PDB file of C-alpha atoms in Angstrom:
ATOM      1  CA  UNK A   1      55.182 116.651 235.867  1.00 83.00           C
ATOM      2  CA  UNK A   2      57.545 118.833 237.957  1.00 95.00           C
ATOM      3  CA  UNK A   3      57.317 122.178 239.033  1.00 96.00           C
ATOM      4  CA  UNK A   4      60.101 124.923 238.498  1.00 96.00           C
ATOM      5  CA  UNK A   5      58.649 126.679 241.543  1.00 97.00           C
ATOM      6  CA  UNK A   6      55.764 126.298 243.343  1.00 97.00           C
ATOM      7  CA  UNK A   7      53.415 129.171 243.975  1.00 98.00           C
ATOM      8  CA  UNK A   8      50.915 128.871 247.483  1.00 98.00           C
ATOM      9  CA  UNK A   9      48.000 130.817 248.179  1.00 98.00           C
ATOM     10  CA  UNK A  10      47.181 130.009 252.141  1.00 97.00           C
ATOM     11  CA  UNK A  11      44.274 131.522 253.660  1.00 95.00           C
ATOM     12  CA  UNK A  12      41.946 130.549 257.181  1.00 93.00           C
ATOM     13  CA  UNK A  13      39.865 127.880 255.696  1.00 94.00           C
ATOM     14  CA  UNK A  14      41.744 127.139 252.039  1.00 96.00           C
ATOM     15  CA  UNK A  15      45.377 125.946 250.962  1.00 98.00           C
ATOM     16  CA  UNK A  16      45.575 126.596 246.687  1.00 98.00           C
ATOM     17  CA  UNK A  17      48.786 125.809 244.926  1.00 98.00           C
ATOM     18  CA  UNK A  18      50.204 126.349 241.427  1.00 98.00           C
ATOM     19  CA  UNK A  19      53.083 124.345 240.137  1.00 98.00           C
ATOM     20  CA  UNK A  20      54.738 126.862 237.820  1.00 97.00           C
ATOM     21  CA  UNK A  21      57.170 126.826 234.643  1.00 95.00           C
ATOM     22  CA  UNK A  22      58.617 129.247 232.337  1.00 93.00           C
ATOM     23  CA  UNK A  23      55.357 128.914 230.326  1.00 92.00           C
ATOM     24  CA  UNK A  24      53.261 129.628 233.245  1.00 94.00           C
ATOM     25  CA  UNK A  25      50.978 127.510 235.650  1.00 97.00           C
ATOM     26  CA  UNK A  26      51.734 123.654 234.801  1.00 97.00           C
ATOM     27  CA  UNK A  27      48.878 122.026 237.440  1.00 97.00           C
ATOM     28  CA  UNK A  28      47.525 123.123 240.415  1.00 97.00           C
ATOM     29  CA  UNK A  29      45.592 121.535 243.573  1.00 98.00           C
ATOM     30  CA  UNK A  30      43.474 122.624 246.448  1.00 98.00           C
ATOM     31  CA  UNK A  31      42.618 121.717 249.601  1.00 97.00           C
ATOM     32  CA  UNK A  32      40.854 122.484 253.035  1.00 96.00           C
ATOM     33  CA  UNK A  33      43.732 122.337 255.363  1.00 97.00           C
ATOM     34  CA  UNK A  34      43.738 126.084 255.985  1.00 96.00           C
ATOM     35  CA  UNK A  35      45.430 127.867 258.571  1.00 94.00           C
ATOM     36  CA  UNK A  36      42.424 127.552 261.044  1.00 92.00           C
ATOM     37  CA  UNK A  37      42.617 123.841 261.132  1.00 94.00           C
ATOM     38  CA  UNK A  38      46.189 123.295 261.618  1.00 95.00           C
ATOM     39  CA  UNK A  39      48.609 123.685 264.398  1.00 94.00           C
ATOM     40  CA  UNK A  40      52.015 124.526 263.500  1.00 93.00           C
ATOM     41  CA  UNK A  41      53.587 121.516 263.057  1.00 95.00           C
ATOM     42  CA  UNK A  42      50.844 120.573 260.509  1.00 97.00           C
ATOM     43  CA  UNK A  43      51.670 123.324 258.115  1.00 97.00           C
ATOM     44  CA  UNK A  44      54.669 121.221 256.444  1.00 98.00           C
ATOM     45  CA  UNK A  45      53.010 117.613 256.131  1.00 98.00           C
ATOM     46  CA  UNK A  46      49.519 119.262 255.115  1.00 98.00           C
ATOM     47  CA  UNK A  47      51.493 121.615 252.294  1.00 98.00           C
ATOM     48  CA  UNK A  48      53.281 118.032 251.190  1.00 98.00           C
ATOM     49  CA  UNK A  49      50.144 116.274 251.089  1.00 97.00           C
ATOM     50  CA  UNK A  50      49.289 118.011 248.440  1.00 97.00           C
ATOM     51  CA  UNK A  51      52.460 119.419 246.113  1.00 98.00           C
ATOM     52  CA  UNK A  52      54.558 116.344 246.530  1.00 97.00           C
ATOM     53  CA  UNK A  53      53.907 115.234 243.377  1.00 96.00           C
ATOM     54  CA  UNK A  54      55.380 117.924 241.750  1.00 98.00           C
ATOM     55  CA  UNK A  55      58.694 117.625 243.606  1.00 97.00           C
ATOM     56  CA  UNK A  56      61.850 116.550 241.782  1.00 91.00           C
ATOM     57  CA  UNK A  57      65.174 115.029 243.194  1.00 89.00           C
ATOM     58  CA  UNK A  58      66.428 118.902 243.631  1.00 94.00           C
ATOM     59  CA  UNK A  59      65.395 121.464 245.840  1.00 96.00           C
ATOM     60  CA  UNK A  60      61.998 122.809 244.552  1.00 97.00           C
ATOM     61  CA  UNK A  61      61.548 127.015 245.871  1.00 96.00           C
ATOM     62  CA  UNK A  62      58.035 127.457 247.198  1.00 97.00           C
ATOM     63  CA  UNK A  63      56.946 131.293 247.720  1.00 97.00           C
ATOM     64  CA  UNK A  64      53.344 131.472 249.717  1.00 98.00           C
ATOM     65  CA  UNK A  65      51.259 134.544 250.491  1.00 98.00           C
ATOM     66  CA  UNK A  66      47.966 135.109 253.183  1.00 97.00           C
ATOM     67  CA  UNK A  67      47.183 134.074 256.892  1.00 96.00           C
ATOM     68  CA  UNK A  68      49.903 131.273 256.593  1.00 97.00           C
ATOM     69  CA  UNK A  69      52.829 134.191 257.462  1.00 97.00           C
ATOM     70  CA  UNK A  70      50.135 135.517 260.589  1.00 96.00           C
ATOM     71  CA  UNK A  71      51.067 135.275 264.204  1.00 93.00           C
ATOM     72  CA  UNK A  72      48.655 131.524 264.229  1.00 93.00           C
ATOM     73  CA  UNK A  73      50.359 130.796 260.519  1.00 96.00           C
ATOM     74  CA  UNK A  74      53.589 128.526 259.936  1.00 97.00           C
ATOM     75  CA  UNK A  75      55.761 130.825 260.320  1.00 96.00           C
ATOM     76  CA  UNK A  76      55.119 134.988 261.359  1.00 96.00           C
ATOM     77  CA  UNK A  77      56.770 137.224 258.277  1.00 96.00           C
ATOM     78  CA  UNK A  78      56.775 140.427 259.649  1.00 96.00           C
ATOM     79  CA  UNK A  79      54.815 142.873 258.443  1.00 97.00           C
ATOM     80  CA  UNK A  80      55.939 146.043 255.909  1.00 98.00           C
ATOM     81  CA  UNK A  81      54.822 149.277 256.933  1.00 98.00           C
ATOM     82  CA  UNK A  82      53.176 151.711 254.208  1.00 98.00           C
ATOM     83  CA  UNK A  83      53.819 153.619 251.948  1.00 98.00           C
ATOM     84  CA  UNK A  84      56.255 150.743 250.343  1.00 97.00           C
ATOM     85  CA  UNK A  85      55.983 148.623 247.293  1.00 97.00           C
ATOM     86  CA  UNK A  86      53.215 145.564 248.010  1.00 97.00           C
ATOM     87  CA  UNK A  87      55.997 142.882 247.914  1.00 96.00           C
ATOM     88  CA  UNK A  88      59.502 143.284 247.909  1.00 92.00           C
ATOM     89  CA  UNK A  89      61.646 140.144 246.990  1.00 81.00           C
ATOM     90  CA  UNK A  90      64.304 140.847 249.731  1.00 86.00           C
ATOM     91  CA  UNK A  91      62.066 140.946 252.489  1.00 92.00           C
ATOM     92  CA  UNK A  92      60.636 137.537 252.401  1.00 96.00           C
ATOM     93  CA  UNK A  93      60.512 135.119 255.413  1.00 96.00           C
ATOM     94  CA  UNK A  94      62.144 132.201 255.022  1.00 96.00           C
ATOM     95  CA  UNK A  95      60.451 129.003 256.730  1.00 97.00           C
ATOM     96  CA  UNK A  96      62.386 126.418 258.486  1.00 97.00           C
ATOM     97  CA  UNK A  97      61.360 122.711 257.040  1.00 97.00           C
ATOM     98  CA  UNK A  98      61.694 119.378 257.789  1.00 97.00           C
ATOM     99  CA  UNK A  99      61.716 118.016 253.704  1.00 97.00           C
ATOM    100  CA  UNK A 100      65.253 118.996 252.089  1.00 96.00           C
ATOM    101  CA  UNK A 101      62.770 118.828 248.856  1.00 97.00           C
ATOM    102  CA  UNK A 102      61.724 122.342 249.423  1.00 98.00           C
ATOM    103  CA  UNK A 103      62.545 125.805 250.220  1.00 97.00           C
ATOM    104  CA  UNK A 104      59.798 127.711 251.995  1.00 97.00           C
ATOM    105  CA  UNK A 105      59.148 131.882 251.881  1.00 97.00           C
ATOM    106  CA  UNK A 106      56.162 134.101 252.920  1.00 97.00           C
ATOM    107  CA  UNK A 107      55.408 136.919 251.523  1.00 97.00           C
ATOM    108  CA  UNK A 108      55.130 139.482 254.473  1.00 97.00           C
ATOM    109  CA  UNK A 109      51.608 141.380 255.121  1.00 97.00           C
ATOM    110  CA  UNK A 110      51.549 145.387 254.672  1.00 98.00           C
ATOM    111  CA  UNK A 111      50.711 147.612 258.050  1.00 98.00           C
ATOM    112  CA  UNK A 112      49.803 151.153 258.420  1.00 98.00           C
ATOM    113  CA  UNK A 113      50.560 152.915 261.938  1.00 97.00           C
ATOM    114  CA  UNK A 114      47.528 155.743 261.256  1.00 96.00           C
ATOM    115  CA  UNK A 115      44.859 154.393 260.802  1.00 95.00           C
ATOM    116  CA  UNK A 116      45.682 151.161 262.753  1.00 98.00           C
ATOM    117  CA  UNK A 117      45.321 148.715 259.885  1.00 98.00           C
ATOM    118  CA  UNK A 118      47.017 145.495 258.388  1.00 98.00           C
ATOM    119  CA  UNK A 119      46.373 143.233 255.865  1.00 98.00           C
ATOM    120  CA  UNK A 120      48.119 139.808 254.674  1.00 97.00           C
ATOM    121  CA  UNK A 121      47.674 138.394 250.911  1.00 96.00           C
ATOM    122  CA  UNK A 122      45.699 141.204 249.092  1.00 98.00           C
ATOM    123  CA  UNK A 123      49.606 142.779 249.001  1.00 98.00           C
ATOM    124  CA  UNK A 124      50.527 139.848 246.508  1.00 98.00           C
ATOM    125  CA  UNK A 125      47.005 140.664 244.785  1.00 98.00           C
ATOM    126  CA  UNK A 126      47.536 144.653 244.299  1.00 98.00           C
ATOM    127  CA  UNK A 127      51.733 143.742 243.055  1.00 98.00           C
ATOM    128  CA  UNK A 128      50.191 141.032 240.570  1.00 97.00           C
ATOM    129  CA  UNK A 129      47.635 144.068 239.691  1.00 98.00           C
ATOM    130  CA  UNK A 130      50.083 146.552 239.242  1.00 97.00           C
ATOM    131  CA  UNK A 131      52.363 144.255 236.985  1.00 96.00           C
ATOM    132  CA  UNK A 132      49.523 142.772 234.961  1.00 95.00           C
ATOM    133  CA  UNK A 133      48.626 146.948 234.465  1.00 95.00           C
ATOM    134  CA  UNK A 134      51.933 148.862 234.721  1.00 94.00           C
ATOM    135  CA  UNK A 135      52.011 152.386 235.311  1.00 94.00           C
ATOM    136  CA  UNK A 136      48.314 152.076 237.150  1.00 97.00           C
ATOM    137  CA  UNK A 137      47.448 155.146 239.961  1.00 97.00           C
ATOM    138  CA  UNK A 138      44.379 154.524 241.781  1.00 98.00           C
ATOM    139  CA  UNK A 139      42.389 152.750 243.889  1.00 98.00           C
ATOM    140  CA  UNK A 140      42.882 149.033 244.590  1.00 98.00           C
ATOM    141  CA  UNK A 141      39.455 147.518 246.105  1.00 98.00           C
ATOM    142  CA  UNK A 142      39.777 144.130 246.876  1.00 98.00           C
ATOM    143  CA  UNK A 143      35.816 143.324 248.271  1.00 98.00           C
ATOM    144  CA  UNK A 144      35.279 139.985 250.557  1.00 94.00           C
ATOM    145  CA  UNK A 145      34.854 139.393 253.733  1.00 94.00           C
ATOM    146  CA  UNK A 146      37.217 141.634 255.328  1.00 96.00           C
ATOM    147  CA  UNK A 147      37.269 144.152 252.050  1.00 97.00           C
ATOM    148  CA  UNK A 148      40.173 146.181 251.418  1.00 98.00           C
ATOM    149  CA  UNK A 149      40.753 149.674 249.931  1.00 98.00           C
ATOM    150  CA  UNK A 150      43.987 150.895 248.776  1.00 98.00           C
ATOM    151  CA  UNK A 151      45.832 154.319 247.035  1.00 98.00           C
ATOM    152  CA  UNK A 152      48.694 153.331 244.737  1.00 98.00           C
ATOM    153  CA  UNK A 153      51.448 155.336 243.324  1.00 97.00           C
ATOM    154  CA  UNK A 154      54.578 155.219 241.798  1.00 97.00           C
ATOM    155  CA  UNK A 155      54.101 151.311 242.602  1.00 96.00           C
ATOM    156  CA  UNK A 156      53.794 151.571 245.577  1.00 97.00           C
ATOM    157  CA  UNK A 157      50.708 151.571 248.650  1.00 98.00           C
ATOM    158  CA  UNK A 158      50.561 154.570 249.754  1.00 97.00           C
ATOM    159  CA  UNK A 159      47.233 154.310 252.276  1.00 97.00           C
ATOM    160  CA  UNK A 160      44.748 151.783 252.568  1.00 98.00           C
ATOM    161  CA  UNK A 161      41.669 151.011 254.560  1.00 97.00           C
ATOM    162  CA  UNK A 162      39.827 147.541 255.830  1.00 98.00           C
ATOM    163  CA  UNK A 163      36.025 147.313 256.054  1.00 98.00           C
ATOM    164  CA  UNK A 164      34.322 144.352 258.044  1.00 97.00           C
ATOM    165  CA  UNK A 165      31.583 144.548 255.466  1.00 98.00           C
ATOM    166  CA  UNK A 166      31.226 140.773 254.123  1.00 97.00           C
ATOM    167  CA  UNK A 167      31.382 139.450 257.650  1.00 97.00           C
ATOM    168  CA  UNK A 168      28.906 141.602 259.021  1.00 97.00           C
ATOM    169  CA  UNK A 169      26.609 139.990 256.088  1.00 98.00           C
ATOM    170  CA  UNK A 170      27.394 136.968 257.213  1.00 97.00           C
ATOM    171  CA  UNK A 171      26.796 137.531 261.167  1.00 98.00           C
ATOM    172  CA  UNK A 172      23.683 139.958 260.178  1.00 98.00           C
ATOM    173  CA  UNK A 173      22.124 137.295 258.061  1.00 97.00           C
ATOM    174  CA  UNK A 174      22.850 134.023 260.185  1.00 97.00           C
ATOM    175  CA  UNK A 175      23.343 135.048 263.708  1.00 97.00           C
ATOM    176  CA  UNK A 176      21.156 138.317 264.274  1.00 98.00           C
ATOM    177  CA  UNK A 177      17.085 138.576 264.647  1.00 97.00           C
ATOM    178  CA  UNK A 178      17.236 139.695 260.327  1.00 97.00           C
ATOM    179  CA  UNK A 179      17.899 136.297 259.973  1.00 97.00           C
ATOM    180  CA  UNK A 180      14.443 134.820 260.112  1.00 97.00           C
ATOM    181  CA  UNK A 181      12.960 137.255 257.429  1.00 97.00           C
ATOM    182  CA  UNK A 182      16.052 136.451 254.743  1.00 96.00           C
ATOM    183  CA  UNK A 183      15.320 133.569 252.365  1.00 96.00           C
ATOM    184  CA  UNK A 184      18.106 132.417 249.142  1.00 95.00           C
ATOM    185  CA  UNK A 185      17.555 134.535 246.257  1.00 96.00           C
ATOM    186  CA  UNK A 186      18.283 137.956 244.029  1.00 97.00           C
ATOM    187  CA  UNK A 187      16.202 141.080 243.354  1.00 97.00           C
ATOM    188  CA  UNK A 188      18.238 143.306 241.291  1.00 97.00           C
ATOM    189  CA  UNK A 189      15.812 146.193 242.624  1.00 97.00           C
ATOM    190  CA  UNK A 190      15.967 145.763 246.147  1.00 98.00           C
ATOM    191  CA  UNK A 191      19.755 145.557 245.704  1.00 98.00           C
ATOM    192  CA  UNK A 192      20.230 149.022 243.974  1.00 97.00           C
ATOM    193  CA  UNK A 193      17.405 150.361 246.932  1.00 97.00           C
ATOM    194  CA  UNK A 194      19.632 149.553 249.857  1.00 98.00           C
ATOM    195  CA  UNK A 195      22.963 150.622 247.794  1.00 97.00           C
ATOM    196  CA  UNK A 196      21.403 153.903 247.401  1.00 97.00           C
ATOM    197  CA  UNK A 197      19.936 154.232 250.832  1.00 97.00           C
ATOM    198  CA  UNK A 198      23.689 153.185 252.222  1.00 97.00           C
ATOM    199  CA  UNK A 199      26.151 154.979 250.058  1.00 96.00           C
ATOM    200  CA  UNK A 200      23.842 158.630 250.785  1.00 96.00           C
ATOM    201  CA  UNK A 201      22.882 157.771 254.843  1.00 95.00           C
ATOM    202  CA  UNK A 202      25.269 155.546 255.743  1.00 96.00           C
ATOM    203  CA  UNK A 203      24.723 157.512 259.758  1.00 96.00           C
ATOM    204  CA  UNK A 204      21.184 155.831 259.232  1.00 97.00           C
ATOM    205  CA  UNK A 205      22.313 152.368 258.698  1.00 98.00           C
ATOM    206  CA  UNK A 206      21.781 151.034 262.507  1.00 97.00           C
ATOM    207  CA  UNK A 207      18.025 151.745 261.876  1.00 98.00           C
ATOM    208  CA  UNK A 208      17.821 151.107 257.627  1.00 97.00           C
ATOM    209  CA  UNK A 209      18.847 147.307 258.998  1.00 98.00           C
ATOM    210  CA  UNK A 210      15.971 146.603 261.539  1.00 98.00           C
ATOM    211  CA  UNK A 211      14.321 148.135 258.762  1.00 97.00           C
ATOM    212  CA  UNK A 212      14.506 144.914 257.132  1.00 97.00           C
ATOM    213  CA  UNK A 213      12.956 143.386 259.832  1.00 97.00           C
ATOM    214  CA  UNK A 214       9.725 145.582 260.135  1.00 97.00           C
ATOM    215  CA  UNK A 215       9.152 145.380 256.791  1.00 97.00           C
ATOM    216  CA  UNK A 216       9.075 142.110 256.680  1.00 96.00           C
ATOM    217  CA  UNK A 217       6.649 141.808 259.462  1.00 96.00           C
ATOM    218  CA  UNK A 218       4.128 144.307 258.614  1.00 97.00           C
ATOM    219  CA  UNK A 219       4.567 145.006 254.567  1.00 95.00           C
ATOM    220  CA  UNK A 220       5.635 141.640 253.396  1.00 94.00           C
ATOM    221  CA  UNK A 221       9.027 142.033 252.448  1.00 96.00           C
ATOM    222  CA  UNK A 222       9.980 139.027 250.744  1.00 97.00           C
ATOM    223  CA  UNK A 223      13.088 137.377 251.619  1.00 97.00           C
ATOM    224  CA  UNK A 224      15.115 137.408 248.670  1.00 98.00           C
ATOM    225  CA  UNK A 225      14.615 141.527 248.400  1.00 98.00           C
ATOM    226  CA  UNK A 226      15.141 141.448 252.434  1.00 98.00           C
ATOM    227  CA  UNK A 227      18.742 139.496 251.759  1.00 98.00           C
ATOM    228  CA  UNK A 228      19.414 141.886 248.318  1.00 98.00           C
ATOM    229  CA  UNK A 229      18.610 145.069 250.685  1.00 98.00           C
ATOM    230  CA  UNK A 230      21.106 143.959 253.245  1.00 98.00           C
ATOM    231  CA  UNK A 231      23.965 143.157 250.595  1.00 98.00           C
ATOM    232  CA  UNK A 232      23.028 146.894 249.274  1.00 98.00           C
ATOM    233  CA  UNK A 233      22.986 148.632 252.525  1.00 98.00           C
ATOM    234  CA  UNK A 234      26.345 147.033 254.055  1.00 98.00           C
ATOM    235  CA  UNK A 235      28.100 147.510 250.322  1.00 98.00           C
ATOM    236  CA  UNK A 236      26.086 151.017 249.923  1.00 98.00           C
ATOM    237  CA  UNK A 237      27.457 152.127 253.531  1.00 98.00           C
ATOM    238  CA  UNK A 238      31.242 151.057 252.892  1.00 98.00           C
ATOM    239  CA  UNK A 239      31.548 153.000 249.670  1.00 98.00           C
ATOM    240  CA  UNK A 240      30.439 155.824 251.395  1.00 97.00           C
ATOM    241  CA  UNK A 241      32.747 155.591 254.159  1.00 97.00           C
ATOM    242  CA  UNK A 242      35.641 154.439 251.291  1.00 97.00           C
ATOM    243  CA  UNK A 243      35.215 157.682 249.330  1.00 96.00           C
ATOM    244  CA  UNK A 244      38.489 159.255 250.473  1.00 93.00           C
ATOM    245  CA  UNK A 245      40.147 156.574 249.238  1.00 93.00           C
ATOM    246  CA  UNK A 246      38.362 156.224 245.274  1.00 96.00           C
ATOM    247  CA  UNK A 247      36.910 159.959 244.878  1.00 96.00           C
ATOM    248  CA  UNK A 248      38.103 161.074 241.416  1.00 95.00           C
ATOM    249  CA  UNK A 249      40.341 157.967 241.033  1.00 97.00           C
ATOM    250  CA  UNK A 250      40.116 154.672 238.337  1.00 97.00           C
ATOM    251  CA  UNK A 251      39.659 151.763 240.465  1.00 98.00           C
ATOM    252  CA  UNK A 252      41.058 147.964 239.799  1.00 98.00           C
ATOM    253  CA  UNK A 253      38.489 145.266 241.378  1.00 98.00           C
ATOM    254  CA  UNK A 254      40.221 142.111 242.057  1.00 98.00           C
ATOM    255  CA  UNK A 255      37.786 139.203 243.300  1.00 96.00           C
ATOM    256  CA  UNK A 256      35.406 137.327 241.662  1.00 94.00           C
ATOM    257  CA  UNK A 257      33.329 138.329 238.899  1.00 95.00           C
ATOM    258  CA  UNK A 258      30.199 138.282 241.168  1.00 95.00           C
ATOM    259  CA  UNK A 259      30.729 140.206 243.966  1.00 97.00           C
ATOM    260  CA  UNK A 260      33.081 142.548 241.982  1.00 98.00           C
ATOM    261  CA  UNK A 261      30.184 142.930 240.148  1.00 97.00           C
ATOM    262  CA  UNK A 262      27.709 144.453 242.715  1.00 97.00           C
ATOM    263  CA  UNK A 263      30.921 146.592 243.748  1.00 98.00           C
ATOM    264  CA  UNK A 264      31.375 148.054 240.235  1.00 97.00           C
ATOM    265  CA  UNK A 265      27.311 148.580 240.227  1.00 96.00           C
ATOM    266  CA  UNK A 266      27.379 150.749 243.004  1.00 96.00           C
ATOM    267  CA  UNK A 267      30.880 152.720 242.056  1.00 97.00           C
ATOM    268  CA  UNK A 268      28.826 153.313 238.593  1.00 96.00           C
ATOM    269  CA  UNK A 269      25.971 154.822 240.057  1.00 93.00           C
ATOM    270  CA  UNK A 270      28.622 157.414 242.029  1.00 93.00           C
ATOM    271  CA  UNK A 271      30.084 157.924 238.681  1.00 94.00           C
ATOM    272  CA  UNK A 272      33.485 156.224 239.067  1.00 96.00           C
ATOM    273  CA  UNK A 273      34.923 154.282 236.813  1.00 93.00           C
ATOM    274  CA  UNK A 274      36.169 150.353 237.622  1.00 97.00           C
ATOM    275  CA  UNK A 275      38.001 147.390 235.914  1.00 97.00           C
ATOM    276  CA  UNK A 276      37.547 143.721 237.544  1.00 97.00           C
ATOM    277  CA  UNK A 277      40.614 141.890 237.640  1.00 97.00           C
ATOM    278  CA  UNK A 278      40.504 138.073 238.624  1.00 96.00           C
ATOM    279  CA  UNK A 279      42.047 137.524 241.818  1.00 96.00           C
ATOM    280  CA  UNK A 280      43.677 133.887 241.001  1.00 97.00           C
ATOM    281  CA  UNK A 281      45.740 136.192 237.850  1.00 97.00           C
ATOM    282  CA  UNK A 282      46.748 138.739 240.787  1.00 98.00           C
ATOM    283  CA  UNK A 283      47.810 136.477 243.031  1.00 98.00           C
ATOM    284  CA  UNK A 284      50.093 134.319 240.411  1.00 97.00           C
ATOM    285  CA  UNK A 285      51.398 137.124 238.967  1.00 97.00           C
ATOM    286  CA  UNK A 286      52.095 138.944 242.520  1.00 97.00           C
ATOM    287  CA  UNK A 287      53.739 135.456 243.582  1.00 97.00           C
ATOM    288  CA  UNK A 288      55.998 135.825 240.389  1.00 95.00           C
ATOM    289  CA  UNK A 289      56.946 138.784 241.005  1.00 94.00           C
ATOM    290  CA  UNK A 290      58.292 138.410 244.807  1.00 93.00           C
ATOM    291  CA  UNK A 291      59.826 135.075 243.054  1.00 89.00           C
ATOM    292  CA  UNK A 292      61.917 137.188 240.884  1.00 84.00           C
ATOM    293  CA  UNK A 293      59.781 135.190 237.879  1.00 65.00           C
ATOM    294  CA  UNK A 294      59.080 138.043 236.356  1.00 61.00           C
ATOM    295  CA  UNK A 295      59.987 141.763 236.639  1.00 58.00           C
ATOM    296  CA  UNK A 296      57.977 144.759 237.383  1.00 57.00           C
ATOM    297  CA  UNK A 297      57.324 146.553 240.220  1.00 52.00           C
ATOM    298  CA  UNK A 298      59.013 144.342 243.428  1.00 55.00           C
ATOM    299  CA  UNK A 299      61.331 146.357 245.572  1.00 49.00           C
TER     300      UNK A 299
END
């Protein structure tokens, strides 16, 4: 099996590739040579390790997206300033390689001067968005670890906005004194508590978090509530401080089905209205699109 193209999602701890034909994805592969494991000469040998397979006696084009076009990446593709279209198919960074099999480009990262703010791979997500639903104005939220909050218009990003909020859930609930009163587990109620307490005093949320803490001391908080209360609070608190960018706006989702989930539960209860949108389809169809695969919105 060969690959027409070959589409690369690289992030910090994960390297994902598609090998793609006219008829879509023909196989793909994974593996844990991310960016933070690698030094820059292991970016090529690591990427062959795992598409050479799909490599033919030509030259095979291989378009990636995420940290792998950062400053500690492969190779640094500039970043676009906003308002722009998310990709744009002339402004790709082409990599120098070692392999005469392939031909390497990034897809450049969007900044935005005021607010300070950047953000590299959710701009192939919100392009494969906007093709997969064309015509879309909105909001773009794209929750994780670093979650991301966009206006587009006309296709393009106009504004966007980057809350710490899943890593603070993972320092709160590993590294800080709430960890010893969090245990594995769900309570849908707790949950909805701590998104309600967040999203209307998100100025209180310093003290609503030791909260946790107290009440697990003196009123037997349980873990699993303590853990769903935290998720609430953090989630509840960044919708709050997101509201100039959804207010009065449909919002796409894009991430998985999960934590979307909780993100669409809270938006509800605001009365906005959301669509989830699988982030593997955005990314493909984003990658496409800076490919010149298929047509839509690319500059």
């Amino acid at each position: 099996m060969k690959a027409d193209w070959i589409a690369v999602d690289w992030g910090t701890t994960r390297l994902r590739a598609w090998a793609m034909g006219p008829e879509g994805v023909r196989a793909e592969a994974a593996s844990h040579e991310g960016m933070g494991r690698l030094d820059r000469a292991g970016f090529e040998p690591a990427l062959l390790r795992l598409i050479g397979g799909w490599l033919g006696a030509g030259v095979t084009p291989v378009l990636a997206c995420g940290m792998v076009g950062s400053r500690q990446g492969w190779h640094e593709a500039p970043y676009r300033q906003v308002p722009c279209a998310p990709v744009a198919a002339g402004a790709l960074a082409a990599v120098p390689v070692q392999d005469r099999r392939i031909a390497v480009q990034i897809v450049p990262g969007l900044a935005q001067a005021v607010p300070a703010d950047v953000m590299r791979g959710e701009e192939t997500q919100i392009a494969g968005a906007l093709a997969l639903h064309p015509g879309f104005d909105g909001a773009v939220c794209l929750p994780g670890t670093h979650s991301k909050w966009a206006q587009v218009s006309a296709g393009e990003v106009v504004s966007f906005q980057t809350f710490l909020t899943g890593e603070l859930f993972a320092l709160l609930s590993e590294q800080s004194v709430l960890r010893h009163g969090l245990a594995e587990g769900w309570d849908d109620g707790a949950f909805d508590a701590g998104l309600a307490e967040g999203a209307s005093r998100p100025e209180r949320l310093m003290a609503l978090l030791f909260r946790l803490r107290a009440e697990g001391l003196l009123d037997g908080l349980s873990g699993a509530a303590a853990r769903s209360r935290l998720s609430g609070l953090l989630i509840g608190a960044e919708l709050a401080a997101a509201r100039p960018w959804w207010l009065g706006l449909p919002i796409l989702l894009i991430g998985a089905d999960r934590l979307c989930g909780l993100y669409a539960r809270g938006l509800s209860a605001q009365g906005a209205t959301t669509r989830v949108l699988p982030a593997t389809d955005c990314t493909l169809a984003g990658l496409a699109l800076a490919s010149g695969a298929l047509k839509g919105t690319a500059a």
